Coordinates of C-alpha atoms and ligand atoms in Angstrom, one line a residue:
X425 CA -7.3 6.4 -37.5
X426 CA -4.9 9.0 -36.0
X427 CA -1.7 8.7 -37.4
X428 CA 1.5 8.0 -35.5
X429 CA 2.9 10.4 -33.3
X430 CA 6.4 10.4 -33.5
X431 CA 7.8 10.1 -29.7
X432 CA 9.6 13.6 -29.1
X433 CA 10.7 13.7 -25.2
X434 CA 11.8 16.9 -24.3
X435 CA 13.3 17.8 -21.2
X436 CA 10.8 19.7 -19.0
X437 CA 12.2 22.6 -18.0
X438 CA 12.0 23.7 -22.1
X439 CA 8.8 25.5 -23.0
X440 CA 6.9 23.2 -25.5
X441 CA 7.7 24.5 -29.3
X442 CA 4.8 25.4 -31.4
X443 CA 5.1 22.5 -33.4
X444 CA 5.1 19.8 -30.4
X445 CA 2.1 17.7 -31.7
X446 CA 1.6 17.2 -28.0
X447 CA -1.4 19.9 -27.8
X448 CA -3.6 19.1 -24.3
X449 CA -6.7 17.5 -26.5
X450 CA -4.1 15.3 -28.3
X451 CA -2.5 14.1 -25.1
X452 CA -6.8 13.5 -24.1
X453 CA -7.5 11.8 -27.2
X454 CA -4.5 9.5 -27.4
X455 CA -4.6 8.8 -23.9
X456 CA -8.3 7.4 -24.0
X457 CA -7.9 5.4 -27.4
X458 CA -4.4 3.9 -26.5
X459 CA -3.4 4.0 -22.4
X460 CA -4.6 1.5 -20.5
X461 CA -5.4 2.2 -16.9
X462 CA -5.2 0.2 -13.7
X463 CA -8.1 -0.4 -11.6
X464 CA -9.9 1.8 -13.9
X465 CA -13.2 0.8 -16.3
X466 CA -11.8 2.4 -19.4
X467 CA -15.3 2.8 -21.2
X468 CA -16.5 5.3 -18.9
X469 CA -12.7 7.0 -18.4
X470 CA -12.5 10.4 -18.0
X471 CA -8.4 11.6 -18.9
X472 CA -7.3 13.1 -15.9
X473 CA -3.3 13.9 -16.7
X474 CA -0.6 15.0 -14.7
X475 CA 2.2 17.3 -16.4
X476 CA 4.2 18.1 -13.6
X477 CA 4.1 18.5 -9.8
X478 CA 5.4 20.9 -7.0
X479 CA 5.6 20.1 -3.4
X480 CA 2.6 18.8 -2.2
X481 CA 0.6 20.1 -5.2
X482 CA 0.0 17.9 -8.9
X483 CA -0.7 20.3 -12.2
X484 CA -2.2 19.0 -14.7
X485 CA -1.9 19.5 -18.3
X486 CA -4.4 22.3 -18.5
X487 CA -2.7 24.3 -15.8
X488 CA -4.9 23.2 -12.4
X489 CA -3.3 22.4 -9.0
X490 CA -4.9 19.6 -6.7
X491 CA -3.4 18.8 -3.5
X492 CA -2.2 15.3 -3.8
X493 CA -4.3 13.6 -0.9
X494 CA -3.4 10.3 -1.2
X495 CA 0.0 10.3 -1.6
X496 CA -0.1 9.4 -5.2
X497 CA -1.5 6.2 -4.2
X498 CA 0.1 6.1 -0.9
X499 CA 3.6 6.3 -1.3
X500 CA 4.5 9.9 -1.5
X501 CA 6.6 10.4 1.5
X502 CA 8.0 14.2 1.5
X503 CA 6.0 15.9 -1.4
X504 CA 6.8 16.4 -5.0
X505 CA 10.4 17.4 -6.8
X506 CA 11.9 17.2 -3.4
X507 CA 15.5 18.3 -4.0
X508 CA 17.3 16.2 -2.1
X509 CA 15.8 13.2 -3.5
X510 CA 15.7 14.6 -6.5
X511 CA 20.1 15.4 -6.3
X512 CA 20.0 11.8 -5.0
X513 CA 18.8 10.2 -8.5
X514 CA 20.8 12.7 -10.5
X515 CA 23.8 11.9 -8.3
X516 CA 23.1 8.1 -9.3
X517 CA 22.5 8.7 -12.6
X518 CA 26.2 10.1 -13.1
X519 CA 27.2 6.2 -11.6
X520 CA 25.0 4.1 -12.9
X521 CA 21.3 3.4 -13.4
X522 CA 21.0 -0.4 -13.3
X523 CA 23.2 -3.3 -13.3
X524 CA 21.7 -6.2 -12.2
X525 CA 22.0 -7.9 -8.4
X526 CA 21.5 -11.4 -9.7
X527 CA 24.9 -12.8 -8.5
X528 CA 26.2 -9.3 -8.6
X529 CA 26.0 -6.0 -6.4
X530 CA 26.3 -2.8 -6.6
X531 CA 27.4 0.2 -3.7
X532 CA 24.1 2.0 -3.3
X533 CA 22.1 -0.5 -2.7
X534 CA 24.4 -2.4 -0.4
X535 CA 24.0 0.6 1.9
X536 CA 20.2 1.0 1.5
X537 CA 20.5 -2.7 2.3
X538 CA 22.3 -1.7 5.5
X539 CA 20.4 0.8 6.4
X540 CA 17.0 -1.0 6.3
X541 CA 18.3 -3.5 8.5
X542 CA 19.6 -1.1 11.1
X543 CA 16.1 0.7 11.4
X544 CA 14.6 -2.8 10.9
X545 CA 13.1 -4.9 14.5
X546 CA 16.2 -6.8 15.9
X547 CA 15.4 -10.4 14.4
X548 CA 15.0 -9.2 10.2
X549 CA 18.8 -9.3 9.3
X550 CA 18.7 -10.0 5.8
X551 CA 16.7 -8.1 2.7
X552 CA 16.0 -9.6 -0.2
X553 CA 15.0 -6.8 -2.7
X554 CA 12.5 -6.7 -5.5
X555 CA 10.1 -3.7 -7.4
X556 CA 6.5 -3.6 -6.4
X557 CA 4.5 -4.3 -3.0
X558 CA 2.8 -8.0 -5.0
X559 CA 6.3 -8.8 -5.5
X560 CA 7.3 -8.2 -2.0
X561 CA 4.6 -10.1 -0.8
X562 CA 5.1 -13.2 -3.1
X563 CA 8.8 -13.3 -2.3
X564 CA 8.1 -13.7 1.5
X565 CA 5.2 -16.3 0.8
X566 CA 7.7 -18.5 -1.4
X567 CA 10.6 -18.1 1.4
X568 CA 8.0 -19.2 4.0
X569 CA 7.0 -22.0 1.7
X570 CA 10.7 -23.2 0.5
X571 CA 11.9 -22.8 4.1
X572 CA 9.8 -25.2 4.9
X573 CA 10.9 -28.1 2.5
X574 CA 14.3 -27.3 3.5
X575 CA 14.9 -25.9 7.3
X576 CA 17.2 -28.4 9.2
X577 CA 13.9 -30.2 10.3
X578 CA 11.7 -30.3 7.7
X579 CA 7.8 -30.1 8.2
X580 CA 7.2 -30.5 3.4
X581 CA 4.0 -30.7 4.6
X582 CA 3.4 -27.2 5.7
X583 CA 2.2 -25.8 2.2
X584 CA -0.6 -23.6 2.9
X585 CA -1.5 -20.3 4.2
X586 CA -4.2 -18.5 6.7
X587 CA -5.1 -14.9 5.6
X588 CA -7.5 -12.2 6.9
X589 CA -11.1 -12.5 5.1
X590 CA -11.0 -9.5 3.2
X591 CA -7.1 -8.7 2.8
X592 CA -5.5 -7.0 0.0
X593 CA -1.8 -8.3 -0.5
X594 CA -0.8 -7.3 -4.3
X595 CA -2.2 -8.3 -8.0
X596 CA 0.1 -11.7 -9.0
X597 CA -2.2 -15.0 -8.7
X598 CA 0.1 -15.7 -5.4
X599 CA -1.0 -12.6 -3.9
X600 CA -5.0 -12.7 -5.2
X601 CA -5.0 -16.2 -3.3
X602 CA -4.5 -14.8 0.1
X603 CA -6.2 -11.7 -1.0
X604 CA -10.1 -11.6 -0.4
X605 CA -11.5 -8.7 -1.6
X606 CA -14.0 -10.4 -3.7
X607 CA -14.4 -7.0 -6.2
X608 CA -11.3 -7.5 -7.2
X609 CA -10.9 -11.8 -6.4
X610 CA -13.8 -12.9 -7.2
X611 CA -13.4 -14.0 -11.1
X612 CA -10.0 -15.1 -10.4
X613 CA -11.2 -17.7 -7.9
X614 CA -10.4 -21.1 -10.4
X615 CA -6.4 -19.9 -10.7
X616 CA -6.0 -19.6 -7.2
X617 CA -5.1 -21.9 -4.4
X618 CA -7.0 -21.9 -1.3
X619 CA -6.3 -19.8 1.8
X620 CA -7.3 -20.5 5.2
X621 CA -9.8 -17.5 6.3
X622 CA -10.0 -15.2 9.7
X623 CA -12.8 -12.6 9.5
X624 CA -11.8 -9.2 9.8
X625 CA -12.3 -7.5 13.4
X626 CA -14.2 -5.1 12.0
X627 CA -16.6 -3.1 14.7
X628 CA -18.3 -1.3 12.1
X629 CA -19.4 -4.1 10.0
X630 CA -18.8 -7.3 12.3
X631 CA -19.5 -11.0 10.8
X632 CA -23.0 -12.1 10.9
X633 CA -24.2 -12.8 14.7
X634 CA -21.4 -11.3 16.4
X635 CA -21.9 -8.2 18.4
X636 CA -19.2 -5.1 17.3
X637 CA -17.7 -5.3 20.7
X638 CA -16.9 -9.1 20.4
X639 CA -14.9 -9.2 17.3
X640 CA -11.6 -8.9 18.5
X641 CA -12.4 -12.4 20.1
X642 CA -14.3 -13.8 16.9
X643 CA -11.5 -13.4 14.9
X644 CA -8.8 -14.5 17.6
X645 CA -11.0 -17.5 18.3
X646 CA -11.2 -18.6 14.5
X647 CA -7.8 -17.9 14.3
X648 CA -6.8 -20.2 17.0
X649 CA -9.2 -23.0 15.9
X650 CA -8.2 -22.7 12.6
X651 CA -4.3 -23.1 13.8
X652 CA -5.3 -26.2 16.0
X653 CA -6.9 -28.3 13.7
X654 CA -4.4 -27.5 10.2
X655 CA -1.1 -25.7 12.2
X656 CA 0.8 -29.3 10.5
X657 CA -0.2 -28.1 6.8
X658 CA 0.1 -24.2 7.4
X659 CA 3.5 -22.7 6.7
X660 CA 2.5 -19.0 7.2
X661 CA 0.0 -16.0 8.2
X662 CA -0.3 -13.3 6.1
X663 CA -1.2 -10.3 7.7
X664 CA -1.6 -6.2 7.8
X665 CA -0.5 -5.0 10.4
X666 CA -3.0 -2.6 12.4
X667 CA -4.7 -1.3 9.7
X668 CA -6.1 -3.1 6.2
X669 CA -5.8 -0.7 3.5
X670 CA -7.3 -1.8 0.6
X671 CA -9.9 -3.7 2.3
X672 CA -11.5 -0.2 3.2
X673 CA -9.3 1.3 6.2
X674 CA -10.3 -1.4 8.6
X675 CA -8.8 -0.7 11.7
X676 CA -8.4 -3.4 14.1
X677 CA -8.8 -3.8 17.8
X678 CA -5.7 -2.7 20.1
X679 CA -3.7 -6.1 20.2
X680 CA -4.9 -7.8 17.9
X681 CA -1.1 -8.4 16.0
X682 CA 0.2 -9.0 19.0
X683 CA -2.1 -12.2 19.9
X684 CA -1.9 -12.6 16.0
X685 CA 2.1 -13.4 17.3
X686 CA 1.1 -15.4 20.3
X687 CA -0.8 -18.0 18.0
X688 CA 2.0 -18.2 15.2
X689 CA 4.5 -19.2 17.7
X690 CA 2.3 -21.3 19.7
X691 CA 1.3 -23.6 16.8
X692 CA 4.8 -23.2 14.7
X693 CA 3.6 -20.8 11.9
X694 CA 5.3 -18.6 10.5
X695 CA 4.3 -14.8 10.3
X696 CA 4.4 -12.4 7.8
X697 CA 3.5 -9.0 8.0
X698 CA 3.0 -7.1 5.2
X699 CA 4.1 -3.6 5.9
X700 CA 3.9 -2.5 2.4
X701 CA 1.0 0.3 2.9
X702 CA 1.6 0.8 7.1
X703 CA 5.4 0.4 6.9
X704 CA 7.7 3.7 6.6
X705 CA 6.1 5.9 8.9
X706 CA 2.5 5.4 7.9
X707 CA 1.5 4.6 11.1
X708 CA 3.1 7.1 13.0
X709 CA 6.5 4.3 14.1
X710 CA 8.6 3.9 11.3
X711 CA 7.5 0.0 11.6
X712 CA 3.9 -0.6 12.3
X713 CA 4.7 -4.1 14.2
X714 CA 6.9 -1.5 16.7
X715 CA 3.5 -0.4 17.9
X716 CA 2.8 -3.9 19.7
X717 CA 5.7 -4.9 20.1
X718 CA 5.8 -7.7 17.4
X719 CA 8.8 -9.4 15.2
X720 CA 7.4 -11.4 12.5
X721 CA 9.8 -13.8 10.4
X722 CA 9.0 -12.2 7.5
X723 CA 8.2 -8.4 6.5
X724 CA 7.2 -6.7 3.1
X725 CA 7.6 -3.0 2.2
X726 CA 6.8 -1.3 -0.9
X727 CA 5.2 1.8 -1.5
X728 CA 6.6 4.4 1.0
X729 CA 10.1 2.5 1.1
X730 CA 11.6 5.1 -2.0
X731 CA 9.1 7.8 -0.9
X732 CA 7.1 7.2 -3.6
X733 CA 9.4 7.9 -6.6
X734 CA 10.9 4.5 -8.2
X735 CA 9.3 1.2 -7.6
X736 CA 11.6 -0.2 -5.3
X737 CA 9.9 -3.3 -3.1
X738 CA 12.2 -5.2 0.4
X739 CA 11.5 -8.3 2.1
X740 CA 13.1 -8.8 5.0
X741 CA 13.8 -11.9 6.7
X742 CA 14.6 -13.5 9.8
X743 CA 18.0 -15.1 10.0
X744 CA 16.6 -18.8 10.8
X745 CA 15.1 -18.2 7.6
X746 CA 17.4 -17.0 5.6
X747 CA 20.1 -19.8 6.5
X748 CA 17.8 -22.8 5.5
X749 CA 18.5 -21.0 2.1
X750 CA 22.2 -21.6 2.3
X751 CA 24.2 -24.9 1.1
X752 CA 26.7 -25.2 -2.3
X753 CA 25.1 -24.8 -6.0
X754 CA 24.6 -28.2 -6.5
X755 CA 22.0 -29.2 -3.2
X756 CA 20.0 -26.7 -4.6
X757 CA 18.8 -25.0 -1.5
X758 CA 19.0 -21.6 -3.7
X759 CA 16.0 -19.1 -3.4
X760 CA 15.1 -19.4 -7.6
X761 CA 13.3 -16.2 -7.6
X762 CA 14.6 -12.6 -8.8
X763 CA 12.9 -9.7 -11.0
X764 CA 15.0 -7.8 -13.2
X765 CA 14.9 -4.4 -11.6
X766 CA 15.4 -5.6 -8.0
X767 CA 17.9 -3.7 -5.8
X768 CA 18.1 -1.5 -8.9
X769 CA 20.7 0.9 -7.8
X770 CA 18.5 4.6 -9.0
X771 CA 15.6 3.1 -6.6
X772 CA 18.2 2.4 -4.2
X773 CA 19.7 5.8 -4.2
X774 CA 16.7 7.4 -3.7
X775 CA 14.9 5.0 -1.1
X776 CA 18.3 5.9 1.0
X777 CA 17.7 9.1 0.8
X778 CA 14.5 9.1 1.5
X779 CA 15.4 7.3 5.4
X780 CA 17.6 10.0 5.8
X781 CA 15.4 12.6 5.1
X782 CA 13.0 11.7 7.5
X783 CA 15.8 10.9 10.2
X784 CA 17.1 14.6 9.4
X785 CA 13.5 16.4 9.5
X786 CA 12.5 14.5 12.4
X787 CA 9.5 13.0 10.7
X788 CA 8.3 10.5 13.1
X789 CA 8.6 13.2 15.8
X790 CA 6.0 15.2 13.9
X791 CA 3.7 13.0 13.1
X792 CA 1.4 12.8 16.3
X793 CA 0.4 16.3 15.6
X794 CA -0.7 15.8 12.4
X795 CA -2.6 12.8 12.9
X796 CA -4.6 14.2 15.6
X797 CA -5.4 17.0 13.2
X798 CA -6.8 15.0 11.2
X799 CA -8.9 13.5 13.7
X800 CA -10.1 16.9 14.6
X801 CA -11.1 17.0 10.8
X802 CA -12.8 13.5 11.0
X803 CA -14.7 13.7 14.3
X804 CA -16.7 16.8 12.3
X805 CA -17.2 14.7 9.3
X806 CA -18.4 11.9 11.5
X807 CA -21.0 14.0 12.4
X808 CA -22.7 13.8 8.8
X809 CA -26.0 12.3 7.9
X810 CA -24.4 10.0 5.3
X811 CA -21.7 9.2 7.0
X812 CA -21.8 6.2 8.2
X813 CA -18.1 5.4 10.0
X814 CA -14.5 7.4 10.4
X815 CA -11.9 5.1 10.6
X816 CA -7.9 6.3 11.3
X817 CA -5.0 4.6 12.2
X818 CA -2.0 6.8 12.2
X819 CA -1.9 9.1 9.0
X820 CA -4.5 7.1 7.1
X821 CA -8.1 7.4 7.4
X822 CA -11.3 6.1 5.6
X823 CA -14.6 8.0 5.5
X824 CA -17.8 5.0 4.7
X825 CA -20.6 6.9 2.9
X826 CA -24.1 5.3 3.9
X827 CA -27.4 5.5 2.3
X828 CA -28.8 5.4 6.0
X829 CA -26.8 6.1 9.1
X830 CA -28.8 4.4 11.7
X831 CA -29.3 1.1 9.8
X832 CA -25.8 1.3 7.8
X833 CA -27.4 0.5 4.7
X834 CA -24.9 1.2 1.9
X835 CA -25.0 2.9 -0.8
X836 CA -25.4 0.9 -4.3
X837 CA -21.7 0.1 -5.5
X838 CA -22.7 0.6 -8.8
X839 CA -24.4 4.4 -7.9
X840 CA -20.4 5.5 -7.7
X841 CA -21.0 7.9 -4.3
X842 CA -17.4 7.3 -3.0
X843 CA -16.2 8.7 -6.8
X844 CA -18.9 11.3 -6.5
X845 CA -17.6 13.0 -3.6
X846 CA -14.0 12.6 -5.0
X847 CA -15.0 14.2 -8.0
X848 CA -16.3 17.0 -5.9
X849 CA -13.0 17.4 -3.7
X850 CA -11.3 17.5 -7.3
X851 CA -13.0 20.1 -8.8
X852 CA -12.0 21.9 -4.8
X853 CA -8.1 20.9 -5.3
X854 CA -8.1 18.3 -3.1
X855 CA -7.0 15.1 -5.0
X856 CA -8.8 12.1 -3.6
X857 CA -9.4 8.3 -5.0
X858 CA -12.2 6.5 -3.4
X859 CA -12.4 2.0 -2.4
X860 CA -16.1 2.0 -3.3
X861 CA -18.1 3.7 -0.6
X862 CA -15.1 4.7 1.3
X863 CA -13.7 7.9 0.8
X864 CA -9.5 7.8 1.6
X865 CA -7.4 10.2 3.3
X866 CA -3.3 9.3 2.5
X867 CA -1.6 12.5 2.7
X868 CA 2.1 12.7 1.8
X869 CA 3.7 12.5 5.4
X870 CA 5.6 15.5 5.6
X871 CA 2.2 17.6 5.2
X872 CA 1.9 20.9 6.8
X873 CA -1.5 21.3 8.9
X874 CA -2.7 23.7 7.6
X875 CA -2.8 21.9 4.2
X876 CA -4.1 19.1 6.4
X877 CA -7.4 21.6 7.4
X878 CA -7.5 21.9 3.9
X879 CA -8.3 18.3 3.3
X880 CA -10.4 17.8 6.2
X881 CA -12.4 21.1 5.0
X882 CA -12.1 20.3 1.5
X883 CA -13.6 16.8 2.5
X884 CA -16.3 17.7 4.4
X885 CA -17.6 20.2 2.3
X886 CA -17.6 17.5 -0.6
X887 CA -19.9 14.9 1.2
X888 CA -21.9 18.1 2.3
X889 CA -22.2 19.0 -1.3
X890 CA -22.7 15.8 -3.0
X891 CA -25.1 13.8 -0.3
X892 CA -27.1 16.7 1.0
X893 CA -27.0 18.7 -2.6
X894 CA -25.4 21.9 -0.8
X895 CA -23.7 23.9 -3.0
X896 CA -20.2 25.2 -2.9
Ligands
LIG1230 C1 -0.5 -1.6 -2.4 C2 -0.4 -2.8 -1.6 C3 0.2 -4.0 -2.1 C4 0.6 -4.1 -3.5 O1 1.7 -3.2 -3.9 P1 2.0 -2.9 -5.4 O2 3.2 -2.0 -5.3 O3 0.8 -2.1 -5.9 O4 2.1 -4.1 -6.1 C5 0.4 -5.1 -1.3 N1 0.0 -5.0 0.0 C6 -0.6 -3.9 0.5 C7 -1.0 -4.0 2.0 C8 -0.8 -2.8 -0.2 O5 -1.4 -1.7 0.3

């Protein structure tokens, strides 16, 4: 048994003294017998740790620089140790760090409250604020549900929800019930309610018996039949907008949200978008549901929202909404639902700073250049025998490995080819995480393009190396 270590935080910018305990194989060994990770099988876990980080670039603790290429798990917004984010915290920290919002408020976050809602679509006035993108989500499914019960004509039977086929909405048992990824669902399935389903319009691999040209109108068509038979027992849509992250960068068909819309309003649904991974800029409009032109009643963001430093989580909500909400203590109409750390005013300091950083570098202004360089990168990698489909919607992209291009036949999940090539772009300095067979490409907005070539190079070369045994 290894002893206790004694916790000794030291401010970083002091060397480490010869007697720290905290030697690189000690931070190895105590993070593989002690840290569990995410998303990660722990028996076959390599340590791969992080010291410190400048600009674009992580180190790790032996001294190695990767370029972080997906966004430390897409939220980085402006790199690493920017400083004014950085003097934004610190500036915060001389205030306060938390005091709680429940019943109570606090300067900072009133104005990131503000400001949300004046970048916001006209129509989402009111942000409720919580820590993570599940908790985001969940908040805007219980609001759709309670304003239900409680709107000035109440429809208490309008309990359930209608979900894309494979959608990825958060972790908590609320979110894994409209989620469908079955990797990740799948054993969960006996906690969780039931979801109406629409199949993904997903060209590359479209539902059994529909051509890859038709699945725009699959999906719409479920959608719709789906709403006409159960609209009476539905109380919201859960959607991604434009592009489904987690599902595997599925990108759907031009107007697809926007007939999405039609449908909720047509049948009295509500809709929520969940603008945790697209929302921010991801997708090239600060807004994804800008690009078509859609309002929902509710919206989620997460990840970019603090530009990827604090976990700082917003649900916005329509007005109609929010007042069904409102009456005095004792009628109960109160929205019972808070976490701790919501609207915590260090996240809110630095989430305001982050909006006005990219209103003062002109952010959304730059990104059409970079996302078609990146494009350029993927139309070259889409030329690869093993790779199967490029998929991009603004500054995210997904690569799909294949065993065999012209019949699509994947690789074996459990052969790890996704991880290979990341592996590969790692030991290149090019930090990538794989979804199974899908290499993804997530790079911290404010990325130069010429450390943009470097991922698309970096990238190519990896698949090059690792599918057609070309070495470096
Ligand atoms: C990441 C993600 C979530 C969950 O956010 P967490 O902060 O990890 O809880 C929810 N929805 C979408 C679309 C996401 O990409």
């Amino acid at each position: 048994m290894p002893s206790k270590v004694p916790n000794s935080p030291l401010p970083s910018s002091e060397p480490r003294p010869a007697t720290s305990p905290w030697t690189p194989d000690r931070y190895r060994q105590v993070d593989r017998e002690t840290y569990w990770h995410p998303f990660t099988q722990m028996a076959e876990y390599e340590p791969f740790i992080i010291e410190r980080a400048e600009g674009f670039y992580l180190i790790d603790i032996d001294g190695n620089r990767y370029l972080d290429a997906v966004s430390s798990l897409w939220c980085n917004v402006h790199g690493h140790r920017h400083p004014k984010l950085d003097q934004a915290i610190r500036d915060q920290l001389d205030r306060v760090a938390h005091s709680t919002q429940l019943g109570f408020s606090n300067t900072t976050t009133i104005q990131l409250a503000k400001k949300i809602v004046d970048l916001a679509p006209d129509g989402l006035e009111h942000v409720f604020f919580s820590d993570s993108g599940s908790t985001a989500v969940e908040v805007a499914m219980k609001m759709a549900f309670q304003y239900w019960q409680q709107r000035p004509e109440p429809q208490p039977q309008k309990t359930r929800f209608i979900a894309m086929g494979v959608a990825y909405h958060g972790d908590t048992i609320g979110n894994v019930s409209v989620g469908g990824v079955d990797l990740f669902h799948k054993i969960f399935k006996p906690l969780l309610f039931e979801a109406f389903r629409i199949p993904a319009p997903f060209a590359y691999r479209p539902p059994e018996g529909v051509a890859s040209e038709d699945v725009l109108q699959h999906s719409l068509q479920t959608a719709e039949a789906i709403l006409k038979e159960h609209h009476h027992e539905i109380a919201a849509l859960v959607v991604e907008p434009l592009i489904q992250g987690a599902a595997g960068m599925i990108v759907h068909p031009e107007g697809f949200l926007k007939e999405l819309r039609a449908l909720t309003k047509k049948y009295n649904v509500l809709m929520i978008c969940d603008e945790v991974f697209v929302g921010i800029g991801r997708m090239g409009t600060m807004f994804a549901c800008e690009q078509e032109g859609v309002v929902p009643d509710l919206l989620c963001l997460a990840k970019g929202i603090s530009a990827g430093y604090l976990p700082v989580a917003a649900t916005l909500a329509s007005t109609e909404i929010y007042n069904a909400f409102l009456g005095t203590f004792g009628e109960l109409r109160t929205f019972y639902h808070g976490h701790t750390f919501g609207g915590n005013p260090l996240g809110a300091a630095v989430s305001l700073a982050n909006l006005e950083l990219i209103e003062e570098t002109q952010l959304l202004e730059s990104m059409p250049t970079k996302i078609e360089r990146l494009q350029e990168h993927l139309a070259e990698i889409k030329e690869l025998p093993h790779v199967g489909d490029v998929r991009q919607r603004g500054f995210a992209a997904g690569v799909e490995l294949v065993q065999d291009k012209a019949t699509k036949e994947p690789y074996p999940y459990e052969e790890k080819w996704g991880y290979q090539v990341c592996d590969e772009a790692i030991r290149r300095g090019v930090l990538l995480r794989p979804l199974g067979n899908v290499v993804v490409i997530v790079p911290p907005l404010a990325l130069p393009l010429d450390e943009i070539d470097k991922i698309g190079q970096t990238l190519k070369a990896a698949i090059q190396a690792v599918t057609e045994g070309k070495g470096t």
